[in-house]
Amino acid sequence: MRTSPLDARHRSLGAKMVPFGGWDMPLSYGNGTVSEHLNCRSDAVVFDVSHLGTVRVEGGQAKELLQQALTNDLDKIAPGRAQYTHLLDTDASVLDDIIVWWIDEQTFDVMPNASNTSRVIEAISGQDTTESRAILAVQGPRARERVRTFSDKAADVPRFEVQRVEMFGTQCVVAGTGYTGEDGIEIAAPLNVAERIFDALLGAGITPAGLGARDTLRLEAGLPLHGHELGPGITPLHAGLGWVVAWNKGDFRGREALAKIRDAGLDRKLVGISTSGRRPPREGCSVVSHGNQIGTTTSGNFSPILNHGIAFAFVDLAHVEPGTEVSVDVRGTELPGHVVKTPFVKKRIG
Amino acid sequence: MNIPSDLRYTKDHEWVKVSGRTARIGITDYAQDALGDVVFVELPQINASFSPGESISEVESTKSVSEIYTPLAGTVSAVNTALEETPELINSDPYGDGWLCELEIGDASSADSLLDAAAYRALVEN
């Protein structure tokens, strides 16, 4: 079990720890997941996401290597910007969904999910720098305002941009990215300043939040999670993420198989479902219409903002229209619901 | 860990308070802490009858579902309807406003075989 550079801090804050992707990480702190979730939507929280991978890809061939490995087109952005993209397997399944931080001309930080880091390194080579840093995701409508109290430069990194920012005498990388639907930044901090930055964030009135809230927030924001909405047998097209596929940039891993799937037509698509009442739909539940199973949920929970259940599900094409009435079978109880557009909760940022 | 001395307990982390032939049931501080934020509670129907060990309620948090088994035989005489709108009472006041339901029990002494506070504390502290 791997531990974060901030492990001691979490324990001293009374965090409940949970194993995730091979790491021991905070699930929640003293006031619980719902309180952390609501703080993120109304004020600002900090997540320790040091368990995510960082693969540094450098050199004159770096950009071309990534263009051939990943689905999105780096020519849409430029050094100093970040991009969401997919790594496909040769059968066009999504091996991982990834944020790329293009730090300078020949330097990229590729950020896989914790459990997929080794697979991503196999596909793109590069240097695994995960152990050399902590990553702190500061999210919420007051995130930048609070960070500004000790770092103007970090607070001002614009949405989807990436900058080197000196904090407490050490060069960090700060990106205007996140996974909550709220504004905010992510700070990649070398080990020698990780605790100092974490303490400064808490000192600025930013409250710590754990993986429990991270999951309820990303679900409300309509964001996919690999292992649920993405994974073996699922392409970006099935998941409604066709926009990450740059068909015209040239060949990339999985393009041939994906084109065949595109041309043959899809048999199912990912939709959002809102259910009635407080009982949470969960993953792996049947989605039912007129007594027949027409799909299966991939994620589900109670939405603290909406006060009812929400879920992602793959359903057959006859049931993808928003407004379609369906029910979700949760351990034998049929929850009435209907298909909705995502995000479930309107994103506050672009 | 809060473990009131005047209650009885089960190894499944329920508490029981017997007054005459009425047994009030809930889950312990240990259980609510392990569950996390409760977002939904399924309560039994009034007048439903249960044997010991039958599932009488379900308590759901953001991360998991917990079945609650009645430690005693009885018929449901009351349920805590406040939990419909405010299930988080189970977290904030598990022995008070977070109670789940009440049963009319046949035999008041049936609670005597349950764990007392000292025995329950020994269980959770190991």
Short mmCIF file of C-alpha atoms in Angstrom, two decimals:
data_model
loop_
_atom_site.label_atom_id
_atom_site.label_comp_id
_atom_site.label_asym_id
_atom_site.label_seq_id
_atom_site.Cartn_x
_atom_site.Cartn_y
_atom_site.Cartn_z
CA MET A 1 0.00 0.00 0.00
CA ARG A 2 1.48 3.34 -1.04
CA THR A 3 1.06 6.43 1.07
CA SER A 4 0.80 10.07 0.11
CA PRO A 5 3.48 12.60 1.09
CA LEU A 6 0.68 14.15 3.17
CA ASP A 7 -0.26 10.96 5.01
CA ALA A 8 0.83 12.27 8.40
CA ARG A 9 -1.24 15.40 7.92
CA HIS A 10 -4.37 13.40 7.07
CA ARG A 11 -4.01 11.23 10.13
CA SER A 12 -3.48 14.21 12.41
CA LEU A 13 -6.67 15.73 10.98
CA GLY A 14 -8.55 12.57 11.91
CA ALA A 15 -9.17 11.43 8.32
CA LYS A 16 -10.81 8.08 7.69
CA MET A 17 -8.41 6.35 5.32
CA VAL A 18 -9.36 3.97 2.51
CA PRO A 19 -7.33 1.93 0.01
CA PHE A 20 -7.72 3.28 -3.53
CA GLY A 21 -5.76 2.26 -6.62
CA GLY A 22 -3.02 0.81 -4.41
CA TRP A 23 -2.78 3.92 -2.21
CA ASP A 24 -4.01 4.65 1.31
CA MET A 25 -5.94 7.91 0.90
CA PRO A 26 -8.42 9.97 2.90
CA LEU A 27 -12.05 8.99 2.34
CA SER A 28 -13.33 11.86 4.47
CA TYR A 29 -12.36 14.02 7.41
CA GLY A 30 -14.22 14.80 10.64
CA ASN A 31 -17.34 16.43 9.22
CA GLY A 32 -18.06 13.81 6.59
CA THR A 33 -18.54 13.51 2.84
CA VAL A 34 -21.76 15.53 2.49
CA SER A 35 -20.35 18.51 4.36
CA GLU A 36 -17.17 18.41 2.26
CA HIS A 37 -19.25 18.19 -0.91
CA LEU A 38 -21.34 21.22 0.07
CA ASN A 39 -18.21 23.18 1.05
CA CYS A 40 -16.79 22.59 -2.41
CA ARG A 41 -19.90 23.99 -4.07
CA SER A 42 -20.20 27.01 -1.75
CA ASP A 43 -16.66 27.87 -0.69
CA ALA A 44 -13.38 25.97 -1.29
CA VAL A 45 -11.89 22.60 -0.44
CA VAL A 46 -8.56 20.86 -1.04
CA PHE A 47 -8.20 17.25 -2.18
CA ASP A 48 -4.94 15.35 -1.90
CA VAL A 49 -4.77 13.60 -5.28
CA SER A 50 -1.14 12.53 -5.07
CA HIS A 51 -2.20 9.01 -6.01
CA LEU A 52 -2.81 10.12 -9.60
CA GLY A 53 0.12 9.29 -11.84
CA THR A 54 2.46 11.78 -13.43
CA VAL A 55 4.41 10.62 -16.44
CA ARG A 56 6.88 13.21 -17.70
CA VAL A 57 7.47 13.03 -21.45
CA GLU A 58 10.26 15.26 -22.72
CA GLY A 59 12.34 16.04 -25.75
CA GLY A 60 12.07 16.88 -29.41
CA GLN A 61 9.88 13.86 -30.17
CA ALA A 62 7.58 14.22 -27.18
CA LYS A 63 4.70 15.97 -28.93
CA GLU A 64 4.68 13.59 -31.88
CA LEU A 65 4.83 10.58 -29.57
CA LEU A 66 1.77 11.84 -27.68
CA GLN A 67 -0.08 12.73 -30.89
CA GLN A 68 0.28 9.12 -32.01
CA ALA A 69 -0.60 7.62 -28.65
CA LEU A 70 -3.58 9.74 -27.54
CA THR A 71 -6.89 10.60 -29.22
CA ASN A 72 -7.06 14.38 -28.89
CA ASP A 73 -5.09 16.87 -30.97
CA LEU A 74 -2.37 18.81 -29.21
CA ASP A 75 -2.37 21.26 -32.12
CA LYS A 76 -5.64 22.56 -30.70
CA ILE A 77 -3.66 23.88 -27.75
CA ALA A 78 -0.09 25.15 -27.22
CA PRO A 79 2.62 25.09 -24.55
CA GLY A 80 1.17 26.45 -21.32
CA ARG A 81 -2.20 24.71 -21.72
CA ALA A 82 -3.87 21.51 -20.52
CA GLN A 83 -6.03 19.05 -22.48
CA TYR A 84 -8.34 16.15 -21.67
CA THR A 85 -7.69 13.12 -23.88
CA HIS A 86 -7.99 9.33 -24.05
CA LEU A 87 -5.51 6.50 -24.45
CA LEU A 88 -7.16 3.70 -26.42
CA ASP A 89 -6.32 0.05 -26.63
CA THR A 90 -5.95 -1.38 -30.13
CA ASP A 91 -9.60 -2.48 -30.00
CA ALA A 92 -10.59 1.17 -29.29
CA SER A 93 -11.51 0.51 -25.63
CA VAL A 94 -10.54 3.39 -23.36
CA LEU A 95 -7.42 2.29 -21.47
CA ASP A 96 -7.41 5.52 -19.53
CA ASP A 97 -8.73 9.07 -19.59
CA ILE A 98 -5.99 11.53 -19.04
CA ILE A 99 -5.18 15.20 -18.56
CA VAL A 100 -2.04 16.37 -20.36
CA TRP A 101 -0.26 19.43 -18.96
CA TRP A 102 1.87 20.94 -21.74
CA ILE A 103 4.38 22.74 -19.56
CA ASP A 104 6.81 24.05 -22.14
CA GLU A 105 7.73 23.33 -25.76
CA GLN A 106 9.32 19.94 -25.10
CA THR A 107 7.91 19.08 -21.68
CA PHE A 108 4.61 17.33 -21.01
CA ASP A 109 3.17 15.95 -17.79
CA VAL A 110 0.69 13.21 -18.60
CA MET A 111 -1.65 12.44 -15.69
CA PRO A 112 -3.25 8.99 -15.70
CA ASN A 113 -5.64 7.56 -13.09
CA ALA A 114 -3.81 5.95 -10.18
CA SER A 115 -4.69 2.39 -11.16
CA ASN A 116 -3.75 2.88 -14.81
CA THR A 117 -0.36 4.55 -14.44
CA SER A 118 1.72 1.52 -15.37
CA ARG A 119 -0.43 0.81 -18.43
CA VAL A 120 0.00 4.39 -19.60
CA ILE A 121 3.77 4.26 -19.14
CA GLU A 122 3.88 1.09 -21.27
CA ALA A 123 2.02 2.90 -24.02
CA ILE A 124 3.88 6.21 -24.07
CA SER A 125 7.21 5.56 -22.27
CA GLY A 126 8.30 8.61 -20.32
CA GLN A 127 9.45 8.95 -16.74
CA ASP A 128 7.17 8.11 -13.81
CA THR A 129 7.58 11.12 -11.52
CA THR A 130 4.64 10.26 -9.26
CA GLU A 131 6.82 9.69 -6.20
CA SER A 132 8.56 13.06 -6.52
CA ARG A 133 5.55 15.25 -5.78
CA ALA A 134 2.20 15.73 -4.12
CA ILE A 135 -0.80 17.03 -6.05
CA LEU A 136 -3.36 19.22 -4.33
CA ALA A 137 -6.62 20.02 -6.08
CA VAL A 138 -8.14 23.24 -4.75
CA GLN A 139 -11.74 23.54 -5.90
CA GLY A 140 -14.72 25.80 -5.29
CA PRO A 141 -16.08 29.27 -6.08
CA ARG A 142 -13.78 30.81 -3.45
CA ALA A 143 -10.72 28.68 -4.24
CA ARG A 144 -8.78 31.34 -6.12
CA GLU A 145 -9.71 34.11 -3.67
CA ARG A 146 -8.40 32.03 -0.77
CA VAL A 147 -5.23 30.91 -2.56
CA ARG A 148 -4.54 34.56 -3.43
CA THR A 149 -3.95 35.27 0.26
CA PHE A 150 -0.58 33.53 -0.06
CA SER A 151 0.08 33.12 -3.79
CA ASP A 152 -1.16 35.56 -6.43
CA LYS A 153 0.55 33.65 -9.19
CA ALA A 154 -1.06 30.31 -8.33
CA ALA A 155 -4.47 31.93 -7.90
CA ASP A 156 -4.25 33.56 -11.31
CA VAL A 157 -3.40 30.54 -13.48
CA PRO A 158 -6.31 30.68 -15.93
CA ARG A 159 -8.71 27.82 -16.65
CA PHE A 160 -6.99 25.06 -18.63
CA GLU A 161 -3.62 26.80 -18.54
CA VAL A 162 -0.47 25.43 -16.95
CA GLN A 163 2.35 27.48 -15.40
CA ARG A 164 5.46 26.95 -13.36
CA VAL A 165 4.87 28.88 -10.13
CA GLU A 166 7.38 29.37 -7.36
CA MET A 167 5.79 28.69 -3.95
CA PHE A 168 7.78 28.91 -0.73
CA GLY A 169 10.99 29.08 -2.72
CA THR A 170 10.35 25.92 -4.77
CA GLN A 171 9.19 25.59 -8.33
CA CYS A 172 5.77 23.97 -8.59
CA VAL A 173 3.48 23.39 -11.55
CA VAL A 174 -0.02 24.84 -11.28
CA ALA A 175 -2.87 24.10 -13.69
CA GLY A 176 -6.35 25.55 -13.99
CA THR A 177 -7.94 22.09 -14.00
CA GLY A 178 -10.18 20.00 -11.75
CA TYR A 179 -12.75 17.22 -11.47
CA THR A 180 -15.64 18.78 -9.58
CA GLY A 181 -17.44 21.14 -11.97
CA GLU A 182 -16.23 24.08 -9.87
CA ASP A 183 -13.48 26.60 -10.61
CA GLY A 184 -10.07 25.92 -9.13
CA ILE A 185 -6.47 24.92 -9.60
CA GLU A 186 -4.30 21.86 -9.16
CA ILE A 187 -0.84 22.26 -7.64
CA ALA A 188 1.92 19.73 -8.31
CA ALA A 189 4.31 20.35 -5.40
CA PRO A 190 7.74 18.73 -4.93
CA LEU A 191 7.99 16.75 -1.70
CA ASN A 192 9.98 19.37 0.19
CA VAL A 193 7.12 21.93 0.02
CA ALA A 194 4.07 19.66 -0.06
CA GLU A 195 3.21 19.97 3.62
CA ARG A 196 3.92 23.70 3.65
CA ILE A 197 1.54 24.32 0.78
CA PHE A 198 -1.13 22.06 2.32
CA ASP A 199 -0.82 23.95 5.61
CA ALA A 200 -1.02 27.30 3.78
CA LEU A 201 -4.21 26.18 2.03
CA LEU A 202 -5.80 25.17 5.32
CA GLY A 203 -4.57 28.41 6.87
CA ALA A 204 -6.36 30.29 4.10
CA GLY A 205 -9.66 28.76 5.25
CA ILE A 206 -9.78 26.00 2.65
CA THR A 207 -11.18 22.81 4.19
CA PRO A 208 -9.80 19.35 3.43
CA ALA A 209 -12.01 16.94 1.46
CA GLY A 210 -11.59 13.24 0.67
CA LEU A 211 -12.34 10.71 -2.02
CA GLY A 212 -15.95 10.26 -0.93
CA ALA A 213 -16.77 13.86 -1.79
CA ARG A 214 -14.58 13.73 -4.89
CA ASP A 215 -16.83 10.98 -6.23
CA THR A 216 -20.17 12.62 -5.39
CA LEU A 217 -18.94 15.91 -6.87
CA ARG A 218 -17.70 14.44 -10.16
CA LEU A 219 -20.96 12.49 -10.51
CA GLU A 220 -23.07 15.65 -10.07
CA ALA A 221 -20.79 17.36 -12.61
CA GLY A 222 -21.42 14.56 -15.12
CA LEU A 223 -17.75 13.53 -15.31
CA PRO A 224 -16.82 9.94 -16.16
CA LEU A 225 -14.69 7.68 -14.00
CA HIS A 226 -12.50 5.00 -15.55
CA GLY A 227 -13.58 1.60 -14.32
CA HIS A 228 -17.20 2.76 -14.46
CA GLU A 229 -18.16 4.89 -17.51
CA LEU A 230 -14.92 4.09 -19.35
CA GLY A 231 -12.99 0.84 -19.62
CA PRO A 232 -12.75 -2.46 -21.52
CA GLY A 233 -15.39 -2.65 -24.26
CA ILE A 234 -16.22 1.05 -23.95
CA THR A 235 -15.07 3.60 -26.53
CA PRO A 236 -15.20 7.40 -26.28
CA LEU A 237 -18.16 7.27 -28.68
CA HIS A 238 -20.24 5.06 -26.36
CA ALA A 239 -19.48 7.42 -23.48
CA GLY A 240 -20.62 10.53 -25.35
CA LEU A 241 -17.04 11.82 -25.51
CA GLY A 242 -16.61 11.84 -29.28
CA TRP A 243 -15.18 15.33 -28.96
CA VAL A 244 -11.91 13.93 -27.55
CA VAL A 245 -11.31 12.08 -30.82
CA ALA A 246 -9.38 14.08 -33.41
CA TRP A 247 -10.13 12.05 -36.52
CA ASN A 248 -8.22 14.39 -38.82
CA LYS A 249 -4.92 14.76 -37.02
CA GLY A 250 -3.37 11.60 -38.45
CA ASP A 251 -3.13 8.11 -37.08
CA PHE A 252 -3.32 7.37 -33.36
CA ARG A 253 -3.50 4.18 -31.34
CA GLY A 254 -6.93 2.58 -31.74
CA ARG A 255 -8.07 4.86 -34.57
CA GLU A 256 -8.65 2.02 -37.04
CA ALA A 257 -10.81 0.00 -34.66
CA LEU A 258 -12.68 3.12 -33.53
CA ALA A 259 -13.47 4.09 -37.12
CA LYS A 260 -15.01 0.66 -37.73
CA ILE A 261 -17.18 1.03 -34.63
CA ARG A 262 -18.20 4.54 -35.68
CA ASP A 263 -19.16 3.33 -39.14
CA ALA A 264 -21.07 0.29 -37.87
CA GLY A 265 -23.11 2.44 -35.45
CA LEU A 266 -23.40 2.14 -31.70
CA ASP A 267 -25.74 -0.24 -29.86
CA ARG A 268 -25.84 1.67 -26.60
CA LYS A 269 -24.93 5.06 -25.15
CA LEU A 270 -24.15 6.60 -21.80
CA VAL A 271 -26.92 8.72 -20.28
CA GLY A 272 -27.68 10.44 -17.00
CA ILE A 273 -30.67 9.27 -14.96
CA SER A 274 -32.39 11.19 -12.16
CA THR A 275 -34.31 9.03 -9.70
CA SER A 276 -37.08 9.95 -7.27
CA GLY A 277 -36.41 10.19 -3.59
CA ARG A 278 -33.36 9.93 -1.46
CA ARG A 279 -32.56 6.25 -1.95
CA PRO A 280 -29.27 6.18 -3.92
CA PRO A 281 -29.12 4.25 -7.17
CA ARG A 282 -25.83 2.37 -7.29
CA GLU A 283 -23.58 0.97 -10.01
CA GLY A 284 -24.54 -2.35 -11.58
CA CYS A 285 -28.30 -1.80 -11.29
CA SER A 286 -30.68 -2.77 -14.10
CA VAL A 287 -32.40 0.07 -15.90
CA VAL A 288 -35.93 -1.03 -16.73
CA SER A 289 -38.64 0.20 -19.08
CA HIS A 290 -42.07 -1.49 -19.37
CA GLY A 291 -40.78 -4.51 -17.54
CA ASN A 292 -37.72 -5.02 -19.74
CA GLN A 293 -34.10 -4.35 -18.89
CA ILE A 294 -32.86 -1.68 -21.31
CA GLY A 295 -29.58 -0.83 -19.66
CA THR A 296 -27.27 -0.97 -16.64
CA THR A 297 -25.99 1.74 -14.33
CA THR A 298 -22.24 2.39 -14.07
CA SER A 299 -22.21 4.86 -11.17
CA GLY A 300 -24.88 6.14 -8.81
CA ASN A 301 -25.33 8.00 -5.56
CA PHE A 302 -27.33 10.55 -3.63
CA SER A 303 -26.82 14.13 -4.85
CA PRO A 304 -26.38 16.47 -1.87
CA ILE A 305 -27.27 19.48 -4.03
CA LEU A 306 -30.37 18.00 -5.70
CA ASN A 307 -31.48 15.87 -2.71
CA HIS A 308 -32.34 12.86 -4.83
CA GLY A 309 -30.54 10.00 -6.59
CA ILE A 310 -28.49 10.37 -9.77
CA ALA A 311 -26.78 7.77 -11.92
CA PHE A 312 -24.90 7.16 -15.13
CA ALA A 313 -26.08 4.22 -17.24
CA PHE A 314 -25.50 2.63 -20.61
CA VAL A 315 -28.92 2.20 -22.24
CA ASP A 316 -30.10 1.02 -25.64
CA LEU A 317 -30.62 3.65 -28.31
CA ALA A 318 -34.41 3.65 -27.95
CA HIS A 319 -34.07 5.12 -24.46
CA VAL A 320 -31.43 7.85 -24.73
CA GLU A 321 -33.67 10.89 -25.11
CA PRO A 322 -33.84 13.21 -22.10
CA GLY A 323 -37.26 12.87 -20.50
CA THR A 324 -37.56 9.13 -21.23
CA GLU A 325 -39.15 7.46 -18.21
CA VAL A 326 -37.25 4.52 -16.82
CA SER A 327 -36.84 2.83 -13.48
CA VAL A 328 -33.70 1.63 -11.74
CA ASP A 329 -33.81 -1.70 -9.89
CA VAL A 330 -31.87 -1.16 -6.67
CA ARG A 331 -31.55 -4.50 -4.90
CA GLY A 332 -35.16 -5.39 -5.69
CA THR A 333 -36.70 -1.93 -5.21
CA GLU A 334 -37.76 -0.14 -8.41
CA LEU A 335 -36.82 3.53 -8.28
CA PRO A 336 -38.82 5.67 -10.72
CA GLY A 337 -36.68 8.03 -12.76
CA HIS A 338 -36.04 9.59 -16.11
CA VAL A 339 -33.17 10.24 -18.51
CA VAL A 340 -31.60 13.68 -18.10
CA LYS A 341 -28.86 15.66 -19.78
CA THR A 342 -25.64 15.90 -17.81
CA PRO A 343 -24.20 17.62 -15.87
CA PHE A 344 -26.81 16.92 -13.22
CA VAL A 345 -25.72 20.10 -11.45
CA LYS A 346 -24.86 23.01 -13.67
CA LYS A 347 -21.12 23.56 -13.91
CA ARG A 348 -20.04 26.92 -12.68
CA ILE A 349 -17.14 27.09 -15.08
CA GLY A 350 -16.72 26.56 -18.80
CA MET B 1 -16.67 6.05 21.30
CA ASN B 2 -19.96 6.78 22.99
CA ILE B 3 -21.60 3.70 24.56
CA PRO B 4 -24.41 4.63 27.00
CA SER B 5 -24.46 2.33 30.01
CA ASP B 6 -28.24 2.00 30.22
CA LEU B 7 -28.64 0.32 26.81
CA ARG B 8 -28.19 -3.22 25.47
CA TYR B 9 -26.18 -3.98 22.35
CA THR B 10 -25.63 -6.54 19.60
CA LYS B 11 -22.47 -7.62 17.82
CA ASP B 12 -24.01 -6.07 14.69
CA HIS B 13 -23.77 -2.64 16.33
CA GLU B 14 -27.42 -2.07 17.19
CA TRP B 15 -28.62 -0.73 20.54
CA VAL B 16 -31.85 -1.63 22.31
CA LYS B 17 -33.70 0.25 25.04
CA VAL B 18 -36.48 -1.69 26.75
CA SER B 19 -39.27 0.13 28.62
CA GLY B 20 -41.95 -2.29 29.77
CA ARG B 21 -42.85 -4.23 26.62
CA THR B 22 -41.57 -1.63 24.20
CA ALA B 23 -38.12 -2.01 22.71
CA ARG B 24 -36.62 0.99 20.91
CA ILE B 25 -33.86 0.14 18.39
CA GLY B 26 -31.12 2.12 16.71
CA ILE B 27 -27.52 1.83 15.55
CA THR B 28 -24.53 2.68 17.70
CA ASP B 29 -22.03 5.52 17.51
CA TYR B 30 -19.49 2.99 16.20
CA ALA B 31 -21.88 1.98 13.39
CA GLN B 32 -22.77 5.53 12.31
CA ASP B 33 -19.09 6.47 12.27
CA ALA B 34 -18.21 3.47 10.11
CA LEU B 35 -21.09 4.15 7.72
CA GLY B 36 -20.42 7.82 7.13
CA ASP B 37 -23.07 10.35 6.19
CA VAL B 38 -26.48 8.65 6.17
CA VAL B 39 -28.53 9.78 3.17
CA PHE B 40 -31.47 7.34 3.21
CA VAL B 41 -33.22 5.06 5.69
CA GLU B 42 -35.75 2.35 4.88
CA LEU B 43 -38.04 1.84 7.85
CA PRO B 44 -40.39 -1.10 8.49
CA GLN B 45 -44.16 -0.90 8.24
CA ILE B 46 -46.20 -0.35 11.39
CA ASN B 47 -47.70 -3.68 12.60
CA ALA B 48 -45.13 -5.76 10.71
CA SER B 49 -43.86 -8.68 12.80
CA PHE B 50 -40.28 -9.82 12.99
CA SER B 51 -38.33 -12.74 14.41
CA PRO B 52 -34.88 -12.22 15.88
CA GLY B 53 -32.24 -11.86 13.18
CA GLU B 54 -34.64 -10.69 10.46
CA SER B 55 -33.78 -7.58 8.47
CA ILE B 56 -35.93 -4.75 9.81
CA SER B 57 -34.34 -1.69 8.22
CA GLU B 58 -31.71 -0.51 5.74
CA VAL B 59 -29.47 2.47 6.41
CA GLU B 60 -27.58 3.90 3.43
CA SER B 61 -24.66 6.27 3.37
CA THR B 62 -22.92 7.77 0.34
CA LYS B 63 -20.49 4.85 0.38
CA SER B 64 -22.46 1.79 1.54
CA VAL B 65 -25.70 0.09 2.59
CA SER B 66 -26.17 -1.48 5.99
CA GLU B 67 -28.91 -3.96 6.81
CA ILE B 68 -30.25 -3.70 10.33
CA TYR B 69 -31.36 -6.94 11.98
CA THR B 70 -33.81 -6.95 14.84
CA PRO B 71 -32.26 -8.51 17.92
CA LEU B 72 -35.69 -9.27 19.40
CA ALA B 73 -38.98 -10.74 18.22
CA GLY B 74 -41.83 -8.23 18.08
CA THR B 75 -44.33 -6.12 16.17
CA VAL B 76 -43.48 -2.64 14.94
CA SER B 77 -45.40 -0.05 16.92
CA ALA B 78 -43.59 3.13 15.87
CA VAL B 79 -41.01 4.34 13.35
CA ASN B 80 -38.94 7.52 13.42
CA THR B 81 -40.49 9.40 10.51
CA ALA B 82 -38.09 12.32 11.04
CA LEU B 83 -35.49 10.15 9.32
CA GLU B 84 -37.34 10.51 6.01
CA GLU B 85 -36.31 14.14 5.63
CA THR B 86 -33.36 14.19 8.00
CA PRO B 87 -31.56 10.83 7.92
CA GLU B 88 -28.40 12.53 9.14
CA LEU B 89 -29.90 12.46 12.66
CA ILE B 90 -28.47 8.95 12.82
CA ASN B 91 -24.99 10.47 12.56
CA SER B 92 -25.53 13.43 14.86
CA ASP B 93 -27.59 11.70 17.57
CA PRO B 94 -27.52 7.89 17.11
CA TYR B 95 -28.89 7.10 20.60
CA GLY B 96 -31.44 9.94 20.74
CA ASP B 97 -33.15 11.61 17.77
CA GLY B 98 -31.58 9.05 15.42
CA TRP B 99 -33.61 6.09 16.77
CA LEU B 100 -35.02 3.79 14.07
CA CYS B 101 -38.17 2.08 15.33
CA GLU B 102 -39.99 0.59 18.28
CA LEU B 103 -41.27 -2.96 18.72
CA GLU B 104 -43.88 -4.38 21.05
CA ILE B 105 -42.06 -7.41 22.40
CA GLY B 106 -43.59 -10.49 24.02
CA ASP B 107 -41.04 -10.94 26.74
CA ALA B 108 -39.14 -8.04 28.33
CA SER B 109 -36.43 -10.37 29.59
CA SER B 110 -35.48 -11.35 26.03
CA ALA B 111 -33.18 -8.30 26.01
CA ASP B 112 -31.20 -9.69 28.96
CA SER B 113 -29.24 -12.00 26.68
CA LEU B 114 -27.92 -9.05 24.67
CA LEU B 115 -24.53 -7.48 25.36
CA ASP B 116 -24.30 -4.91 28.11
CA ALA B 117 -22.31 -1.70 27.64
CA ALA B 118 -19.09 -3.17 29.02
CA ALA B 119 -19.28 -6.24 26.78
CA TYR B 120 -20.04 -4.09 23.72
CA ARG B 121 -17.16 -1.76 24.50
CA ALA B 122 -14.84 -4.76 24.75
CA LEU B 123 -16.09 -5.89 21.35
CA VAL B 124 -15.50 -2.60 19.55
CA GLU B 125 -12.20 -1.80 21.17
CA ASN B 126 -10.60 -5.00 19.81
#
